[in-house]
Amino acid sequence: EVQLVESGGGLVQAGGSLRLSCSVSGFTLDEYQIGWFRQAPGKEREGVSCISSTDGSTYYVDSVKGRFTISSDNAKNTVYLQMNSLKPEDTAVYYCALFAGNAWGRFRAEDEFDYWGQGTQVTVSS
């Protein structure tokens, strides 16, 4: 059974930092993409960042470029999202998700992701 477990969320003041972790278990294929998504109250879920296993390519939505960094530790089967210079508008539930297959260099659509974590709350106070 494939499981994704997020951790690292919490309450932080504007300008602060958090590091989210996505621990993956039960998945054995070599080709995959891990995406981070977020959903703020009253808003649709949006893709924030992703990393692909085939070439290590990464993607960031414009609103987080220069502030967030995605990385992976294959030995630990964990993907991280380092979030710096946090803003109140970053407040959301953050989810990690796994797309099984070759992402072919693009951030796959939300409905293409096969497995999802339960989410972790990030709250940024002003």
Tab-separated table of N, CA and C in Angstrom:
chain	number	residue	atom	x	y	z
A	1	GLU	N	0.843	-1.196	0.000
A	1	GLU	CA	0.000	0.000	0.000
A	1	GLU	C	0.874	1.239	0.000
A	2	VAL	N	0.609	2.131	-0.938
A	2	VAL	CA	1.364	3.374	-1.022
A	2	VAL	C	0.793	4.376	-0.016
A	3	GLN	N	1.686	4.967	0.739
A	3	GLN	CA	1.267	5.979	1.709
A	3	GLN	C	2.174	7.201	1.609
A	4	LEU	N	1.567	8.359	1.696
A	4	LEU	CA	2.292	9.618	1.768
A	4	LEU	C	1.882	10.298	3.070
A	5	VAL	N	2.870	10.718	3.833
A	5	VAL	CA	2.597	11.354	5.111
A	5	VAL	C	3.338	12.680	5.166
A	6	GLU	N	2.566	13.765	5.303
A	6	GLU	CA	3.176	15.084	5.417
A	6	GLU	C	3.412	15.431	6.885
A	7	SER	N	4.413	16.241	7.108
A	7	SER	CA	4.678	16.770	8.445
A	7	SER	C	5.397	18.098	8.310
A	8	GLY	N	5.464	18.817	9.415
A	8	GLY	CA	6.230	20.056	9.429
A	8	GLY	C	5.402	21.328	9.391
A	9	GLY	N	4.105	21.198	9.264
A	9	GLY	CA	3.279	22.396	9.263
A	9	GLY	C	3.219	23.021	10.646
A	10	GLY	N	2.617	24.204	10.709
A	10	GLY	CA	2.490	24.878	11.987
A	10	GLY	C	2.143	26.330	11.818
A	11	LEU	N	2.290	27.065	12.909
A	11	LEU	CA	2.007	28.504	12.938
A	11	LEU	C	3.328	29.257	12.955
A	12	VAL	N	3.444	30.230	12.066
A	12	VAL	CA	4.675	31.003	11.977
A	12	VAL	C	4.320	32.447	11.653
A	13	GLN	N	5.152	33.358	12.083
A	13	GLN	CA	4.929	34.757	11.754
A	13	GLN	C	5.389	35.052	10.334
A	14	ALA	N	4.806	36.076	9.753
A	14	ALA	CA	5.223	36.504	8.419
A	14	ALA	C	6.733	36.755	8.407
A	15	GLY	N	7.364	36.285	7.347
A	15	GLY	CA	8.810	36.397	7.233
A	15	GLY	C	9.555	35.185	7.745
A	16	GLY	N	8.847	34.309	8.423
A	16	GLY	CA	9.466	33.125	8.988
A	16	GLY	C	9.580	31.992	7.980
A	17	SER	N	10.032	30.848	8.476
A	17	SER	CA	10.289	29.689	7.623
A	17	SER	C	9.692	28.429	8.228
A	18	LEU	N	9.353	27.511	7.357
A	18	LEU	CA	8.945	26.163	7.736
A	18	LEU	C	9.499	25.201	6.704
A	19	ARG	N	9.726	23.968	7.130
A	19	ARG	CA	10.104	22.924	6.185
A	19	ARG	C	9.094	21.792	6.281
A	20	LEU	N	8.412	21.567	5.194
A	20	LEU	CA	7.465	20.457	5.124
A	20	LEU	C	8.177	19.215	4.620
A	21	SER	N	7.756	18.076	5.135
A	21	SER	CA	8.282	16.797	4.699
A	21	SER	C	7.160	15.924	4.171
A	22	CYS	N	7.472	15.158	3.158
A	22	CYS	CA	6.532	14.191	2.598
A	22	CYS	C	7.245	12.850	2.564
A	23	SER	N	6.858	11.971	3.453
A	23	SER	CA	7.471	10.657	3.537
A	23	SER	C	6.642	9.669	2.726
A	24	VAL	N	7.302	8.966	1.816
A	24	VAL	CA	6.623	8.050	0.905
A	24	VAL	C	6.999	6.610	1.250
A	25	SER	N	6.006	5.755	1.333
A	25	SER	CA	6.269	4.341	1.578
A	25	SER	C	5.417	3.492	0.656
A	26	GLY	N	5.888	2.279	0.383
A	26	GLY	CA	5.125	1.325	-0.397
A	26	GLY	C	5.165	1.533	-1.892
A	27	PHE	N	6.004	2.471	-2.384
A	27	PHE	CA	6.083	2.733	-3.824
A	27	PHE	C	7.451	2.300	-4.312
A	28	THR	N	7.459	1.490	-5.395
A	28	THR	CA	8.728	0.892	-5.812
A	28	THR	C	9.170	1.263	-7.226
A	29	LEU	N	8.364	1.981	-7.985
A	29	LEU	CA	8.750	2.315	-9.343
A	29	LEU	C	9.801	3.416	-9.358
A	30	ASP	N	10.571	3.469	-10.438
A	30	ASP	CA	11.647	4.455	-10.539
A	30	ASP	C	11.165	5.792	-11.090
A	31	GLU	N	10.085	5.780	-11.833
A	31	GLU	CA	9.616	7.008	-12.474
A	31	GLU	C	8.392	7.537	-11.740
A	32	TYR	N	8.505	8.750	-11.260
A	32	TYR	CA	7.399	9.352	-10.532
A	32	TYR	C	7.640	10.854	-10.414
A	33	GLN	N	6.617	11.528	-10.011
A	33	GLN	CA	6.728	12.959	-9.707
A	33	GLN	C	6.028	13.189	-8.372
A	34	ILE	N	6.660	13.925	-7.524
A	34	ILE	CA	6.048	14.334	-6.261
A	34	ILE	C	5.662	15.804	-6.378
A	35	GLY	N	4.425	16.087	-6.101
A	35	GLY	CA	3.938	17.462	-6.142
A	35	GLY	C	3.476	17.930	-4.782
A	36	TRP	N	3.661	19.213	-4.547
A	36	TRP	CA	3.085	19.866	-3.372
A	36	TRP	C	1.934	20.751	-3.848
A	37	PHE	N	0.800	20.598	-3.211
A	37	PHE	CA	-0.379	21.393	-3.505
A	37	PHE	C	-0.820	22.089	-2.221
A	38	ARG	N	-1.615	23.124	-2.359
A	38	ARG	CA	-2.150	23.771	-1.165
A	38	ARG	C	-3.567	24.235	-1.445
A	39	GLN	N	-4.338	24.294	-0.368
A	39	GLN	CA	-5.715	24.765	-0.477
A	39	GLN	C	-6.005	25.693	0.684
A	40	ALA	N	-6.267	26.935	0.346
A	40	ALA	CA	-6.638	27.926	1.343
A	40	ALA	C	-8.151	27.922	1.518
A	41	PRO	N	-8.643	28.380	2.652
A	41	PRO	CA	-10.097	28.399	2.885
A	41	PRO	C	-10.823	29.156	1.784
A	42	GLY	N	-11.841	28.530	1.232
A	42	GLY	CA	-12.653	29.173	0.211
A	42	GLY	C	-12.019	29.233	-1.166
A	43	LYS	N	-10.859	28.606	-1.333
A	43	LYS	CA	-10.180	28.649	-2.624
A	43	LYS	C	-9.965	27.240	-3.157
A	44	GLU	N	-9.734	27.173	-4.451
A	44	GLU	CA	-9.432	25.884	-5.056
A	44	GLU	C	-7.998	25.470	-4.723
A	45	ARG	N	-7.795	24.168	-4.756
A	45	ARG	CA	-6.448	23.667	-4.519
A	45	ARG	C	-5.560	24.037	-5.704
A	46	GLU	N	-4.323	24.439	-5.407
A	46	GLU	CA	-3.401	24.825	-6.465
A	46	GLU	C	-2.083	24.083	-6.334
A	47	GLY	N	-1.460	23.845	-7.450
A	47	GLY	CA	-0.143	23.234	-7.441
A	47	GLY	C	0.900	24.265	-7.079
A	48	VAL	N	1.791	23.915	-6.176
A	48	VAL	CA	2.805	24.834	-5.680
A	48	VAL	C	4.173	24.507	-6.252
A	49	SER	N	4.539	23.232	-6.211
A	49	SER	CA	5.872	22.841	-6.645
A	49	SER	C	5.880	21.348	-6.915
A	50	CYS	N	6.849	20.912	-7.718
A	50	CYS	CA	6.993	19.481	-7.943
A	50	CYS	C	8.442	19.154	-8.261
A	51	ILE	N	8.753	17.880	-8.107
A	51	ILE	CA	10.070	17.377	-8.465
A	51	ILE	C	9.886	16.027	-9.134
A	52	SER	N	10.618	15.818	-10.216
A	52	SER	CA	10.473	14.590	-10.991
A	52	SER	C	11.673	13.683	-10.784
A	53	SER	N	11.421	12.407	-10.670
A	53	SER	CA	12.506	11.461	-10.384
A	53	SER	C	13.406	11.222	-11.581
A	54	THR	N	12.867	11.345	-12.795
A	54	THR	CA	13.635	10.966	-13.981
A	54	THR	C	14.831	11.864	-14.211
A	55	ASP	N	14.655	13.169	-13.988
A	55	ASP	CA	15.756	14.091	-14.254
A	55	ASP	C	15.974	15.110	-13.133
A	56	GLY	N	15.215	14.985	-12.060
A	56	GLY	CA	15.372	15.915	-10.947
A	56	GLY	C	14.826	17.296	-11.221
A	57	SER	N	14.105	17.447	-12.327
A	57	SER	CA	13.581	18.777	-12.660
A	57	SER	C	12.557	19.224	-11.641
A	58	THR	N	12.511	20.524	-11.447
A	58	THR	CA	11.597	21.102	-10.465
A	58	THR	C	10.755	22.195	-11.111
A	59	TYR	N	9.673	22.490	-10.445
A	59	TYR	CA	8.753	23.537	-10.910
A	59	TYR	C	8.222	24.278	-9.703
A	60	TYR	N	8.014	25.586	-9.884
A	60	TYR	CA	7.409	26.400	-8.831
A	60	TYR	C	6.354	27.313	-9.434
A	61	VAL	N	5.262	27.449	-8.744
A	61	VAL	CA	4.273	28.440	-9.155
A	61	VAL	C	4.878	29.822	-8.920
A	62	ASP	N	4.499	30.777	-9.729
A	62	ASP	CA	5.137	32.099	-9.674
A	62	ASP	C	5.101	32.714	-8.272
A	63	SER	N	4.031	32.496	-7.554
A	63	SER	CA	3.864	33.160	-6.260
A	63	SER	C	4.864	32.695	-5.204
A	64	VAL	N	5.545	31.572	-5.444
A	64	VAL	CA	6.500	31.067	-4.443
A	64	VAL	C	7.933	31.038	-4.955
A	65	LYS	N	8.137	31.399	-6.209
A	65	LYS	CA	9.491	31.382	-6.769
A	65	LYS	C	10.418	32.280	-5.967
A	66	GLY	N	11.595	31.761	-5.676
A	66	GLY	CA	12.566	32.512	-4.905
A	66	GLY	C	12.388	32.387	-3.405
A	67	ARG	N	11.264	31.816	-2.970
A	67	ARG	CA	11.000	31.652	-1.534
A	67	ARG	C	10.933	30.194	-1.118
A	68	PHE	N	10.414	29.344	-1.972
A	68	PHE	CA	10.254	27.924	-1.664
A	68	PHE	C	11.286	27.118	-2.451
A	69	THR	N	11.738	26.032	-1.844
A	69	THR	CA	12.664	25.126	-2.515
A	69	THR	C	12.229	23.692	-2.253
A	70	ILE	N	12.096	22.930	-3.326
A	70	ILE	CA	11.739	21.524	-3.202
A	70	ILE	C	12.996	20.694	-3.385
A	71	SER	N	13.097	19.621	-2.606
A	71	SER	CA	14.246	18.740	-2.710
A	71	SER	C	13.828	17.337	-2.299
A	72	SER	N	14.668	16.376	-2.615
A	72	SER	CA	14.343	14.997	-2.260
A	72	SER	C	15.551	14.302	-1.663
A	73	ASP	N	15.287	13.405	-0.761
A	73	ASP	CA	16.300	12.540	-0.173
A	73	ASP	C	15.864	11.116	-0.478
A	74	ASN	N	16.425	10.545	-1.530
A	74	ASN	CA	15.976	9.225	-1.971
A	74	ASN	C	16.259	8.152	-0.931
A	75	ALA	N	17.336	8.303	-0.186
A	75	ALA	CA	17.663	7.312	0.843
A	75	ALA	C	16.594	7.250	1.923
A	76	LYS	N	15.940	8.381	2.149
A	76	LYS	CA	14.894	8.453	3.174
A	76	LYS	C	13.501	8.411	2.583
A	77	ASN	N	13.412	8.307	1.247
A	77	ASN	CA	12.100	8.310	0.579
A	77	ASN	C	11.270	9.512	1.017
A	78	THR	N	11.910	10.642	1.071
A	78	THR	CA	11.251	11.843	1.578
A	78	THR	C	11.504	13.019	0.641
A	79	VAL	N	10.480	13.800	0.430
A	79	VAL	CA	10.579	15.040	-0.334
A	79	VAL	C	10.287	16.190	0.618
A	80	TYR	N	11.079	17.244	0.478
A	80	TYR	CA	10.949	18.394	1.373
A	80	TYR	C	10.485	19.623	0.600
A	81	LEU	N	9.806	20.487	1.296
A	81	LEU	CA	9.469	21.802	0.754
A	81	LEU	C	9.920	22.829	1.784
A	82	GLN	N	11.046	23.469	1.497
A	82	GLN	CA	11.553	24.518	2.365
A	82	GLN	C	10.856	25.816	2.000
A	83	MET	N	10.202	26.413	2.958
A	83	MET	CA	9.421	27.616	2.711
A	83	MET	C	10.002	28.760	3.537
A	84	ASN	N	10.546	29.739	2.854
A	84	ASN	CA	11.140	30.905	3.504
A	84	ASN	C	10.328	32.151	3.178
A	85	SER	N	10.566	33.191	3.935
A	85	SER	CA	9.890	34.476	3.711
A	85	SER	C	8.388	34.279	3.571
A	86	LEU	N	7.836	33.539	4.490
A	86	LEU	CA	6.414	33.201	4.405
A	86	LEU	C	5.540	34.430	4.544
A	87	LYS	N	4.432	34.393	3.828
A	87	LYS	CA	3.474	35.487	3.814
A	87	LYS	C	2.125	34.978	4.299
A	88	PRO	N	1.277	35.859	4.813
A	88	PRO	CA	-0.057	35.408	5.245
A	88	PRO	C	-0.823	34.688	4.130
A	89	GLU	N	-0.599	35.086	2.887
A	89	GLU	CA	-1.304	34.431	1.784
A	89	GLU	C	-0.799	33.018	1.504
A	90	ASP	N	0.252	32.587	2.178
A	90	ASP	CA	0.703	31.200	2.068
A	90	ASP	C	-0.091	30.279	2.998
A	91	THR	N	-0.926	30.857	3.831
A	91	THR	CA	-1.735	30.063	4.751
A	91	THR	C	-2.639	29.121	3.982
A	92	ALA	N	-2.550	27.840	4.283
A	92	ALA	CA	-3.325	26.825	3.570
A	92	ALA	C	-3.032	25.464	4.184
A	93	VAL	N	-3.820	24.496	3.761
A	93	VAL	CA	-3.457	23.102	4.014
A	93	VAL	C	-2.597	22.655	2.843
A	94	TYR	N	-1.438	22.115	3.171
A	94	TYR	CA	-0.494	21.674	2.150
A	94	TYR	C	-0.539	20.151	2.037
A	95	TYR	N	-0.639	19.694	0.800
A	95	TYR	CA	-0.705	18.275	0.501
A	95	TYR	C	0.473	17.882	-0.390
A	96	CYS	N	1.002	16.690	-0.179
A	96	CYS	CA	1.900	16.141	-1.179
A	96	CYS	C	1.174	15.011	-1.897
A	97	ALA	N	1.571	14.801	-3.128
A	97	ALA	CA	0.923	13.806	-3.964
A	97	ALA	C	1.962	13.165	-4.876
A	98	LEU	N	1.664	11.963	-5.313
A	98	LEU	CA	2.579	11.208	-6.166
A	98	LEU	C	1.918	10.846	-7.483
A	99	PHE	N	2.610	11.193	-8.569
A	99	PHE	CA	2.207	10.774	-9.912
A	99	PHE	C	3.122	9.621	-10.303
A	100	ALA	N	2.536	8.497	-10.624
A	100	ALA	CA	3.325	7.316	-10.972
A	100	ALA	C	3.556	7.280	-12.474
A	101	GLY	N	4.818	7.493	-12.855
A	101	GLY	CA	5.143	7.464	-14.272
A	101	GLY	C	6.110	8.569	-14.636
A	102	ASN	N	6.411	8.653	-15.907
A	102	ASN	CA	7.293	9.697	-16.397
A	102	ASN	C	6.496	10.973	-16.595
A	103	ALA	N	6.903	12.039	-15.936
A	103	ALA	CA	6.171	13.294	-16.011
A	103	ALA	C	6.483	14.077	-17.273
A	104	TRP	N	7.501	13.629	-18.019
A	104	TRP	CA	7.868	14.258	-19.287
A	104	TRP	C	8.053	15.769	-19.149
A	105	GLY	N	8.700	16.159	-18.069
A	105	GLY	CA	9.147	17.539	-17.948
A	105	GLY	C	8.087	18.564	-17.622
A	106	ARG	N	6.910	18.118	-17.207
A	106	ARG	CA	5.914	19.116	-16.854
A	106	ARG	C	5.208	18.730	-15.565
A	107	PHE	N	4.679	19.723	-14.885
A	107	PHE	CA	3.913	19.509	-13.656
A	107	PHE	C	2.587	18.892	-14.069
A	108	ARG	N	2.396	17.636	-13.690
A	108	ARG	CA	1.182	16.936	-14.089
A	108	ARG	C	-0.046	17.595	-13.474
A	109	ALA	N	-1.158	17.418	-14.133
A	109	ALA	CA	-2.416	17.982	-13.628
A	109	ALA	C	-2.808	17.305	-12.321
A	110	GLU	N	-3.509	18.057	-11.511
A	110	GLU	CA	-3.885	17.564	-10.179
A	110	GLU	C	-4.597	16.216	-10.253
A	111	ASP	N	-5.481	16.065	-11.221
A	111	ASP	CA	-6.257	14.820	-11.278
A	111	ASP	C	-5.456	13.638	-11.830
A	112	GLU	N	-4.220	13.884	-12.230
A	112	GLU	CA	-3.365	12.800	-12.695
A	112	GLU	C	-2.558	12.170	-11.559
A	113	PHE	N	-2.528	12.816	-10.416
A	113	PHE	CA	-1.770	12.273	-9.300
A	113	PHE	C	-2.526	11.103	-8.690
A	114	ASP	N	-1.776	10.036	-8.407
A	114	ASP	CA	-2.390	8.774	-8.015
A	114	ASP	C	-2.581	8.630	-6.512
A	115	TYR	N	-1.690	9.216	-5.748
A	115	TYR	CA	-1.716	9.040	-4.295
A	115	TYR	C	-1.544	10.391	-3.619
A	116	TRP	N	-2.253	10.560	-2.499
A	116	TRP	CA	-2.253	11.828	-1.783
A	116	TRP	C	-2.012	11.601	-0.298
A	117	GLY	N	-1.352	12.570	0.313
A	117	GLY	CA	-1.241	12.580	1.750
A	117	GLY	C	-2.464	13.216	2.380
A	118	GLN	N	-2.466	13.261	3.693
A	118	GLN	CA	-3.629	13.762	4.432
A	118	GLN	C	-3.606	15.275	4.594
A	119	GLY	N	-2.479	15.881	4.335
A	119	GLY	CA	-2.364	17.328	4.440
A	119	GLY	C	-1.806	17.788	5.776
A	120	THR	N	-1.166	18.946	5.748
A	120	THR	CA	-0.642	19.563	6.963
A	120	THR	C	-0.942	21.057	6.905
A	121	GLN	N	-1.399	21.598	8.017
A	121	GLN	CA	-1.821	23.002	8.055
A	121	GLN	C	-0.615	23.915	8.219
A	122	VAL	N	-0.566	24.937	7.395
A	122	VAL	CA	0.420	26.007	7.528
A	122	VAL	C	-0.345	27.307	7.735
A	123	THR	N	-0.054	27.978	8.819
A	123	THR	CA	-0.701	29.245	9.123
A	123	THR	C	0.371	30.309	9.328
A	124	VAL	N	0.263	31.379	8.557
A	124	VAL	CA	1.225	32.478	8.647
A	124	VAL	C	0.494	33.701	9.172
A	125	SER	N	0.922	34.166	10.313
A	125	SER	CA	0.278	35.332	10.933
A	125	SER	C	0.980	36.616	10.501
A	126	SER	N	0.206	37.677	10.418
A	126	SER	CA	0.767	38.969	9.973
A	126	SER	C	1.288	39.778	11.149
